[in-house]
mmCIF file of C-alpha atoms and ligand atoms in Angstrom:
data_model
loop_
_atom_site.group_PDB
_atom_site.id
_atom_site.type_symbol
_atom_site.label_atom_id
_atom_site.label_comp_id
_atom_site.label_asym_id
_atom_site.label_seq_id
_atom_site.Cartn_x
_atom_site.Cartn_y
_atom_site.Cartn_z
ATOM 1 C CA MET A 1 79.719 138.269 91.333
ATOM 2 C CA ASP A 2 82.947 140.141 90.688
ATOM 3 C CA PRO A 3 84.390 139.239 87.238
ATOM 4 C CA VAL A 4 87.643 137.690 88.503
ATOM 5 C CA LYS A 5 85.743 135.451 90.933
ATOM 6 C CA LEU A 6 83.338 134.500 88.143
ATOM 7 C CA MET A 7 86.256 133.532 85.841
ATOM 8 C CA LYS A 8 87.798 131.428 88.600
ATOM 9 C CA GLN A 9 84.509 129.725 89.335
ATOM 10 C CA GLU A 10 83.805 128.797 85.719
ATOM 11 C CA VAL A 11 87.315 127.553 85.020
ATOM 12 C CA GLY A 12 87.189 125.494 88.214
ATOM 13 C CA ARG A 13 83.879 124.009 87.090
ATOM 14 C CA ALA A 14 85.327 123.137 83.662
ATOM 15 C CA ALA A 15 88.327 121.374 85.212
ATOM 16 C CA ALA A 16 86.151 119.453 87.681
ATOM 17 C CA ALA A 17 84.062 118.227 84.735
ATOM 18 C CA GLN A 18 87.151 116.398 83.419
ATOM 19 C CA VAL A 19 87.488 114.194 86.513
ATOM 20 C CA GLN A 20 86.406 110.614 85.847
ATOM 21 C CA SER A 21 85.116 107.941 88.231
ATOM 22 C CA GLY A 22 87.669 105.533 89.645
ATOM 23 C CA THR A 23 90.622 107.919 89.349
ATOM 24 C CA VAL A 24 93.198 109.529 91.614
ATOM 25 C CA VAL A 25 93.157 113.331 91.394
ATOM 26 C CA GLY A 26 95.874 115.769 92.435
ATOM 27 C CA LEU A 27 94.187 118.626 94.289
ATOM 28 C CA GLY A 28 95.993 121.925 93.839
ATOM 29 C CA THR A 29 96.081 125.018 96.024
ATOM 30 C CA GLY A 30 94.651 128.514 95.624
ATOM 31 C CA SER A 31 91.376 130.300 95.051
ATOM 32 C CA THR A 32 90.777 128.913 91.535
ATOM 33 C CA THR A 33 91.449 125.299 92.453
ATOM 34 C CA ALA A 34 89.203 125.776 95.482
ATOM 35 C CA PHE A 35 86.280 126.065 93.042
ATOM 36 C CA ALA A 36 87.396 122.887 91.247
ATOM 37 C CA ILE A 37 87.512 121.037 94.591
ATOM 38 C CA GLN A 38 84.034 122.314 95.435
ATOM 39 C CA PHE A 39 82.622 121.139 92.067
ATOM 40 C CA ILE A 40 84.323 117.721 92.330
ATOM 41 C CA GLY A 41 82.622 117.388 95.729
ATOM 42 C CA ASP A 42 79.269 118.401 94.200
ATOM 43 C CA ARG A 43 79.657 115.746 91.477
ATOM 44 C CA LEU A 44 80.446 113.120 94.121
ATOM 45 C CA LYS A 45 77.442 114.121 96.206
ATOM 46 C CA SER A 46 75.090 113.935 93.220
ATOM 47 C CA GLY A 47 76.388 110.423 92.395
ATOM 48 C CA GLU A 48 77.554 111.527 88.948
ATOM 49 C CA LEU A 49 81.118 110.740 90.056
ATOM 50 C CA GLN A 50 82.197 107.726 92.112
ATOM 51 C CA ASP A 51 85.295 106.228 93.682
ATOM 52 C CA ILE A 52 87.587 109.260 93.568
ATOM 53 C CA LYS A 53 90.678 109.712 95.689
ATOM 54 C CA GLY A 54 92.402 113.058 96.077
ATOM 55 C CA VAL A 55 96.077 113.761 96.748
ATOM 56 C CA PRO A 56 96.223 117.221 98.374
ATOM 57 C CA THR A 57 99.053 119.653 97.629
ATOM 58 C CA SER A 58 98.659 121.628 100.861
ATOM 59 C CA PHE A 59 96.827 121.885 104.165
ATOM 60 C CA GLN A 60 94.397 124.193 102.329
ATOM 61 C CA ALA A 61 93.595 121.516 99.725
ATOM 62 C CA SER A 62 93.266 118.890 102.424
ATOM 63 C CA VAL A 63 90.836 121.001 104.493
ATOM 64 C CA LEU A 64 88.727 121.882 101.426
ATOM 65 C CA ALA A 65 88.637 118.270 100.221
ATOM 66 C CA LYS A 66 87.369 117.136 103.630
ATOM 67 C CA GLN A 67 84.743 119.914 103.650
ATOM 68 C CA HIS A 68 83.484 118.795 100.240
ATOM 69 C CA GLY A 69 83.508 115.058 100.955
ATOM 70 C CA ILE A 70 86.450 114.041 98.744
ATOM 71 C CA PRO A 71 88.303 111.011 100.178
ATOM 72 C CA LEU A 72 92.036 111.608 100.459
ATOM 73 C CA THR A 73 95.045 109.410 99.899
ATOM 74 C CA THR A 74 98.834 109.794 99.943
ATOM 75 C CA LEU A 75 101.722 109.064 97.631
ATOM 76 C CA ASP A 76 102.575 106.103 99.887
ATOM 77 C CA GLU A 77 99.292 104.487 98.929
ATOM 78 C CA VAL A 78 98.934 105.197 95.203
ATOM 79 C CA ASP A 79 101.453 104.985 92.414
ATOM 80 C CA THR A 80 99.442 106.840 89.770
ATOM 81 C CA ILE A 81 97.821 110.244 89.730
ATOM 82 C CA HIS A 82 95.541 110.301 86.704
ATOM 83 C CA LEU A 83 94.782 114.001 86.691
ATOM 84 C CA ALA A 84 96.031 117.006 88.642
ATOM 85 C CA ILE A 85 94.184 120.335 88.733
ATOM 86 C CA ASP A 86 96.077 123.379 89.956
ATOM 87 C CA GLY A 87 96.263 127.149 89.554
ATOM 88 C CA ALA A 88 99.198 129.306 88.504
ATOM 89 C CA ASP A 89 100.449 132.857 88.936
ATOM 90 C CA GLU A 90 101.869 133.182 85.416
ATOM 91 C CA VAL A 91 101.562 130.998 82.296
ATOM 92 C CA ASP A 92 103.745 131.508 79.218
ATOM 93 C CA PRO A 93 102.922 130.400 75.643
ATOM 94 C CA GLN A 94 104.903 127.146 76.131
ATOM 95 C CA PHE A 95 102.759 126.312 79.206
ATOM 96 C CA ASN A 96 105.658 127.004 81.558
ATOM 97 C CA LEU A 97 104.442 128.404 84.867
ATOM 98 C CA ILE A 98 105.294 130.442 87.895
ATOM 99 C CA LYS A 99 103.511 129.022 90.928
ATOM 100 C CA GLY A 100 103.790 129.512 94.669
ATOM 101 C CA GLY A 101 101.524 132.496 95.288
ATOM 102 C CA GLY A 102 100.110 130.403 98.113
ATOM 103 C CA ALA A 103 103.550 129.114 99.202
ATOM 104 C CA ALA A 104 102.532 125.570 98.234
ATOM 105 C CA HIS A 105 104.746 125.105 95.167
ATOM 106 C CA THR A 106 106.979 122.397 96.657
ATOM 107 C CA ARG A 107 104.178 119.887 97.209
ATOM 108 C CA GLU A 108 102.415 121.129 94.081
ATOM 109 C CA LYS A 109 105.467 120.329 91.945
ATOM 110 C CA ILE A 110 105.611 116.805 93.369
ATOM 111 C CA VAL A 111 101.916 116.081 92.787
ATOM 112 C CA ASP A 112 101.436 117.968 89.502
ATOM 113 C CA GLY A 113 104.671 116.517 88.129
ATOM 114 C CA LEU A 114 103.568 112.939 88.854
ATOM 115 C CA ALA A 115 100.182 113.340 87.164
ATOM 116 C CA GLU A 116 99.483 111.730 83.807
ATOM 117 C CA LYS A 117 97.586 114.901 82.929
ATOM 118 C CA PHE A 118 98.004 118.277 84.612
ATOM 119 C CA ILE A 119 95.321 120.883 83.931
ATOM 120 C CA VAL A 120 96.211 124.450 84.884
ATOM 121 C CA VAL A 121 93.243 126.632 85.852
ATOM 122 C CA VAL A 122 93.720 130.385 85.502
ATOM 123 C CA ASP A 123 91.902 133.591 84.705
ATOM 124 C CA SER A 124 93.104 135.498 81.663
ATOM 125 C CA SER A 125 95.205 137.948 83.718
ATOM 126 C CA LYS A 126 97.746 135.146 84.324
ATOM 127 C CA LEU A 127 98.800 134.791 80.664
ATOM 128 C CA VAL A 128 102.195 136.403 79.935
ATOM 129 C CA ASP A 129 104.627 136.401 77.024
ATOM 130 C CA LYS A 130 107.576 135.827 79.342
ATOM 131 C CA LEU A 131 107.660 134.476 82.886
ATOM 132 C CA GLY A 132 108.743 136.880 85.599
ATOM 133 C CA THR A 133 107.225 139.968 84.005
ATOM 134 C CA THR A 134 104.316 140.373 86.421
ATOM 135 C CA PHE A 135 105.034 138.077 89.375
ATOM 136 C CA ALA A 136 107.987 137.571 91.701
ATOM 137 C CA LEU A 137 109.337 134.014 91.726
ATOM 138 C CA PRO A 138 108.652 132.191 95.032
ATOM 139 C CA VAL A 139 111.584 130.236 96.453
ATOM 140 C CA GLU A 140 111.108 127.987 99.514
ATOM 141 C CA VAL A 141 114.172 128.132 101.763
ATOM 142 C CA LEU A 142 115.223 126.411 104.987
ATOM 143 C CA PRO A 143 115.066 129.095 107.726
ATOM 144 C CA MET A 144 118.768 128.839 108.664
ATOM 145 C CA ALA A 145 119.769 129.520 105.040
ATOM 146 C CA VAL A 146 117.653 132.626 104.366
ATOM 147 C CA ALA A 147 120.639 135.033 104.495
ATOM 148 C CA PRO A 148 123.035 133.132 102.158
ATOM 149 C CA VAL A 149 120.243 132.229 99.725
ATOM 150 C CA THR A 150 119.161 135.902 99.645
ATOM 151 C CA ARG A 151 122.753 136.874 98.775
ATOM 152 C CA ALA A 152 122.967 134.230 96.036
ATOM 153 C CA LEU A 153 119.639 135.280 94.465
ATOM 154 C CA THR A 154 120.635 138.944 94.623
ATOM 155 C CA ALA A 155 123.905 138.080 92.850
ATOM 156 C CA MET A 156 121.774 136.483 90.106
ATOM 157 C CA GLY A 157 120.086 139.867 89.537
ATOM 158 C CA GLY A 158 116.965 139.295 91.641
ATOM 159 C CA THR A 159 115.318 141.707 94.047
ATOM 160 C CA VAL A 160 114.556 139.545 97.056
ATOM 161 C CA GLU A 161 111.842 139.917 99.684
ATOM 162 C CA LEU A 162 111.104 137.611 102.595
ATOM 163 C CA ARG A 163 107.371 136.841 102.386
ATOM 164 C CA MET A 164 105.528 138.127 105.441
ATOM 165 C CA GLY A 165 102.363 136.721 106.962
ATOM 166 C CA VAL A 166 98.910 138.246 106.735
ATOM 167 C CA LYS A 167 97.063 138.150 110.062
ATOM 168 C CA LYS A 168 100.238 136.565 111.447
ATOM 169 C CA ASP A 169 103.242 138.574 112.615
ATOM 170 C CA GLY A 170 106.560 137.620 111.063
ATOM 171 C CA PRO A 171 107.371 135.546 107.990
ATOM 172 C CA VAL A 172 105.110 133.074 106.220
ATOM 173 C CA ILE A 173 105.953 129.531 107.330
ATOM 174 C CA THR A 174 105.233 126.887 104.700
ATOM 175 C CA ASP A 175 103.476 123.554 105.254
ATOM 176 C CA GLN A 176 107.012 122.093 105.574
ATOM 177 C CA GLY A 177 108.113 124.651 108.208
ATOM 178 C CA ASN A 178 110.269 126.727 105.854
ATOM 179 C CA MET A 179 110.268 130.347 104.635
ATOM 180 C CA VAL A 180 109.582 131.878 101.230
ATOM 181 C CA LEU A 181 111.682 134.418 99.353
ATOM 182 C CA ASP A 182 109.861 136.275 96.566
ATOM 183 C CA VAL A 183 112.401 137.157 93.908
ATOM 184 C CA LYS A 184 111.630 139.741 91.237
ATOM 185 C CA PHE A 185 113.656 139.276 88.094
ATOM 186 C CA ALA A 186 113.330 141.097 84.808
ATOM 187 C CA ALA A 187 111.796 138.667 82.273
ATOM 188 C CA ILE A 188 113.073 135.108 82.767
ATOM 189 C CA GLU A 189 114.651 134.193 79.422
ATOM 190 C CA ASP A 190 115.584 130.585 80.276
ATOM 191 C CA PRO A 191 113.016 129.129 82.717
ATOM 192 C CA ALA A 192 114.490 125.596 82.634
ATOM 193 C CA GLY A 193 118.039 126.857 83.299
ATOM 194 C CA MET A 194 116.887 129.188 86.061
ATOM 195 C CA GLU A 195 114.807 126.471 87.731
ATOM 196 C CA GLN A 196 117.895 124.253 87.975
ATOM 197 C CA THR A 197 120.312 127.028 88.961
ATOM 198 C CA ILE A 198 118.123 128.214 91.848
ATOM 199 C CA ASN A 199 117.470 124.703 93.099
ATOM 200 C CA ASN A 200 121.242 124.135 93.195
ATOM 201 C CA ILE A 201 121.732 126.875 95.812
ATOM 202 C CA PRO A 202 122.280 125.095 99.144
ATOM 203 C CA GLY A 203 119.321 125.756 101.437
ATOM 204 C CA VAL A 204 116.748 126.047 98.635
ATOM 205 C CA LEU A 205 114.054 123.398 98.848
ATOM 206 C CA GLU A 206 112.129 124.277 95.674
ATOM 207 C CA ASN A 207 111.296 127.229 93.458
ATOM 208 C CA GLY A 208 108.048 128.084 91.680
ATOM 209 C CA LEU A 209 109.179 127.559 88.079
ATOM 210 C CA PHE A 210 107.231 124.648 86.550
ATOM 211 C CA VAL A 211 108.803 123.840 83.199
ATOM 212 C CA GLY A 212 107.261 121.282 80.846
ATOM 213 C CA VAL A 213 104.817 119.998 83.478
ATOM 214 C CA ALA A 214 101.424 121.319 82.319
ATOM 215 C CA THR A 215 99.468 119.445 79.652
ATOM 216 C CA GLU A 216 96.435 121.721 79.297
ATOM 217 C CA VAL A 217 95.646 125.284 80.327
ATOM 218 C CA LEU A 218 92.030 126.294 80.947
ATOM 219 C CA VAL A 219 91.574 130.051 80.846
ATOM 220 C CA GLY A 220 88.534 131.801 82.264
ATOM 221 C CA GLU A 221 87.395 134.996 80.579
ATOM 222 C CA VAL A 222 84.572 137.464 81.136
ATOM 223 C CA LYS A 223 83.055 139.535 78.341
ATOM 224 C CA ASP A 224 79.998 141.758 78.818
ATOM 225 C CA GLY A 225 79.394 140.124 82.203
ATOM 226 C CA ALA A 226 79.329 136.581 80.755
ATOM 227 C CA ALA A 227 82.028 134.064 81.683
ATOM 228 C CA SER A 228 83.551 131.622 79.217
ATOM 229 C CA VAL A 229 86.388 129.099 79.369
ATOM 230 C CA ARG A 230 88.815 128.289 76.610
ATOM 231 C CA SER A 231 91.365 125.496 76.476
ATOM 232 C CA LEU A 232 94.902 126.241 75.295
HETATM 233 C C1 LIG B 1 99.767 128.199 95.368
HETATM 234 C C2 LIG B 1 99.715 128.390 93.894
HETATM 235 C C3 LIG B 1 98.402 128.812 93.338
HETATM 236 O O1 LIG B 1 97.948 127.780 92.504
HETATM 237 C C4 LIG B 1 98.592 130.088 92.581
HETATM 238 O O2 LIG B 1 99.081 131.081 93.471
HETATM 239 C C5 LIG B 1 97.275 130.573 91.953
HETATM 240 O O3 LIG B 1 96.360 130.887 92.951
HETATM 241 P P1 LIG B 1 94.942 131.535 92.637
HETATM 242 O O4 LIG B 1 94.152 130.506 91.903
HETATM 243 O O5 LIG B 1 94.385 131.870 93.990
HETATM 244 O O6 LIG B 1 95.161 132.770 91.804
HETATM 245 O O7 LIG B 1 100.659 128.220 93.175
HETATM 246 O O8 LIG B 1 101.060 127.946 95.787
#
């Protein structure tokens, strides 16, 4: 298996091992969390895990959970999420994140932010000293506000691109029916300040900065073909 896929698989397995019977689990989005969802399903099927309910962060998570036999619930029906498992595009040493590579950051921030414990699952390439250095910040925007929000983000020093679909002509449309602007900044020196400033632009629904939300980061690594997982 290719090393990145192997790292994702093992870190997903390690996160799934932390799920306990009788709990509500936030199910994140992305290729790493997909492995965690698969392994939670395997544990349910084997009987090792019982009475789990998942709160999906996207249509992707919902489809995968159904495929793997994980019963789903909604935030109308539960008032506690015991554990959320989700990926990230960048992780800084303070556990602040950039998310939204899969355009799911709005629902992810709701679910991950409500969880008593939020485990981030990443491969080692996602660790950065400062956010913004390798990944453009995703910003979900109401379609009618794309032009003014682009101007406002450009005035903040960002280089803005409307995210385009793959195997779909035209822009990516989020699970909420909005569009995504990917904004490349030089290093983000004040993630908390920038998160607030961007969300204050009229027309912005949510941006991908997750500040002070993660409680544990599981990092997958591969050395000499062997995968290992360390907890930060
Ligand atoms: C989706 C996300 C993903 O969690 C993030 O993009 C990481 O994905 P992957 O595990 O595929 O690298 O934020 O909106």
